[in-house]
Amino acid sequence: PAESVSVHCGEEKVTMAVKRDFLGNGQLIHPRDLTLGGCLAVDAVDHILLFQTELHGCGSNKTITEEFLIYSFSLIYSPTPIGNTSILKTNPAEVTVQCHFKRRNYVSSNAMRPTWTTFASEMQTNQQLQFSLRLMSEDWLSRMPYNAYFLREIMNIEASVLRGNHVPLRLFVDSCVATAHPDPESTPRYPLVTNHGCLTDAKLTGAKSYFMPRSWEDKLHLQLEAFRFQTVDKNSVYITCSLKATTLDVPLDLQHKTCSFLMETKRWVASGGDNQLCSCCETSCDGQREKRSLAADTGTIYRSDAIHSSPLRGLDFINDPAVWSRCNAGCGISFHERCNL
């Protein structure tokens, strides 16, 4: 099915993300049974097979028309028998994938360098990502019906990005700040997440606050102990976060990580990836990029720069910072007493 395959066409390489439920029947195929023109997947993440090749690689065919350069690839599914038997329960399948590049200039007798814009990049500029931050129920299955908590009660917060027709994305919580007023720059203010993904609440207060182990690339779950500001009379707190998402071919590094401080072991740990990435959480993670691979240079990063306490609609995304009220749809999170909603 078409929804099983997502493609990003670059000017030098093509990246394909293919669901292991390739046939759309709920059965996961064996990774070695699917090839891109004979080339195996380079990685597998969350039941997604990633293929990457140069435009001239993996058996591609190039076609030139008056308007486009077209590179065609074949995803070939060749099922292998089950176990040591000769039994097959699925049929072979082949899917053709094409990358279209517009031809902007044509070579004439005068020296001229042809230029083009990828079809994928044109589509990308017209797409919108929707970032969200929501209070969730104890089982994480639904949004909270109320937004009032007792002090030190655990709040379940879900950050997510709705990718739509994009290739699979990996979400990060870059920073979060709690304030007593809707303006995230107001005082008093308490930075909860700093240094590109370091959750500092447990380190600073001993609270049981942490990022839960990552189960989805496009979601993050955060547990935070409820608190209030001592110097403010009202019991409302506003939490505003800056979220960003990358394509899966961008590797984890010091500026793309999710780290929590575990009080039990007195050390920083990553919710996914190498704990060493959290080594900068108590210093500075700016300007300390580890050596990046070619995949990082060709990957794409989307950022939610909106840090206001009301939803900000931008060109590339819709950001929904956490603004909830005591008993209505106003602004803030309230503590001490529950509301009768």
Steps between C-alpha positions, in 0.01 A plus 500: 500500500612856431475594868767240580776696325630853562770652279736797526677586175821697542718641225758226561324231701156353554373379838204266535318402818299180456264350758572138585124455460583547133198313367254673732374171644630547854789255447860623536725392217856378557744786427712284269197421285472862383766668287533822304619373166702233679626730781406411857368752754771701675307521830178394672322721757158439659384254231627738230765389247727779376657487155750756374684509170652736246271590214702279266517207744296191585392430143337837432393601152520860377250647257518851353193689384457859390418609856646238734792275581338184638682235705305177545566242770344161572411377848501124463336270753611137463357295790707212636347173624385477862761338726646183351195438284431586139177679589428856385201695634549816296562574135797691358437869435675788330443874547643766270615822665592810299686822577410792270740792460386807311731614223532875541761560227600330178851466364564696180813591305595734783646345815228474761466308822155335525314557827192337641279490804399163641134413494530385863637833621220689325244281668676536833469878505124468460458249781430595861611321813277513805678496836299444818550481876217338698413389853421128487318247718684252722494231229607750228202401285297820517527868576437604861137603563617755759814703557535542876751307710606457859855607580754224425238309298641359177400676179518297178601727212512383139693688232433392142527598137238410240705426189218456248653402166857562614759226527525368860617762751675488837377752759711683760409731788769764460403717800217560746435779749237537775368846586231649719368711212422426133815680377784242498749783551326622819624448854506291704602236250633147547686330212391136492683383186824669396812429296312345207305228680633481861214469755643672808208482746618181676858630522394833652214394730526123543161457335399181322494669161640331190457423132354153461675252266415587141237272346427712192732715296238773454395517868664559838347434842607709797402450864525814714424556869244777552633812670424868554698822539552603863513872423171509306158499665311325220526125448527496122813401305561539128730257319637594159727272296699534181472182291694389195490199270753344267488237231619159623827525308617782729703323773467567871759748626555758774230726355255222414448298817255426782663485845378458860679504835435185704512571873551131581830479312594871504572504128359620169341243271356522149147381428631362173854476372836537671515635857825671401290751308383634838854576620461871419176548699679664794720722284398619154383301200533793258782491248599145597370309204651159462639402162198475277451244228399571144147397600486789745601746232235376258226462763233755579424676829164664577472732797210640700641840589169616649549558872185700569223395736240494228507287185723653235425427137808512280597411147632152572319395814223566753639511854272433798686577825358367824251760619219362713272661760363411841138441405462614142685536173702797617869483581709307745524195721351526850588310815362421849137448400326327214238661282155360443499496121 
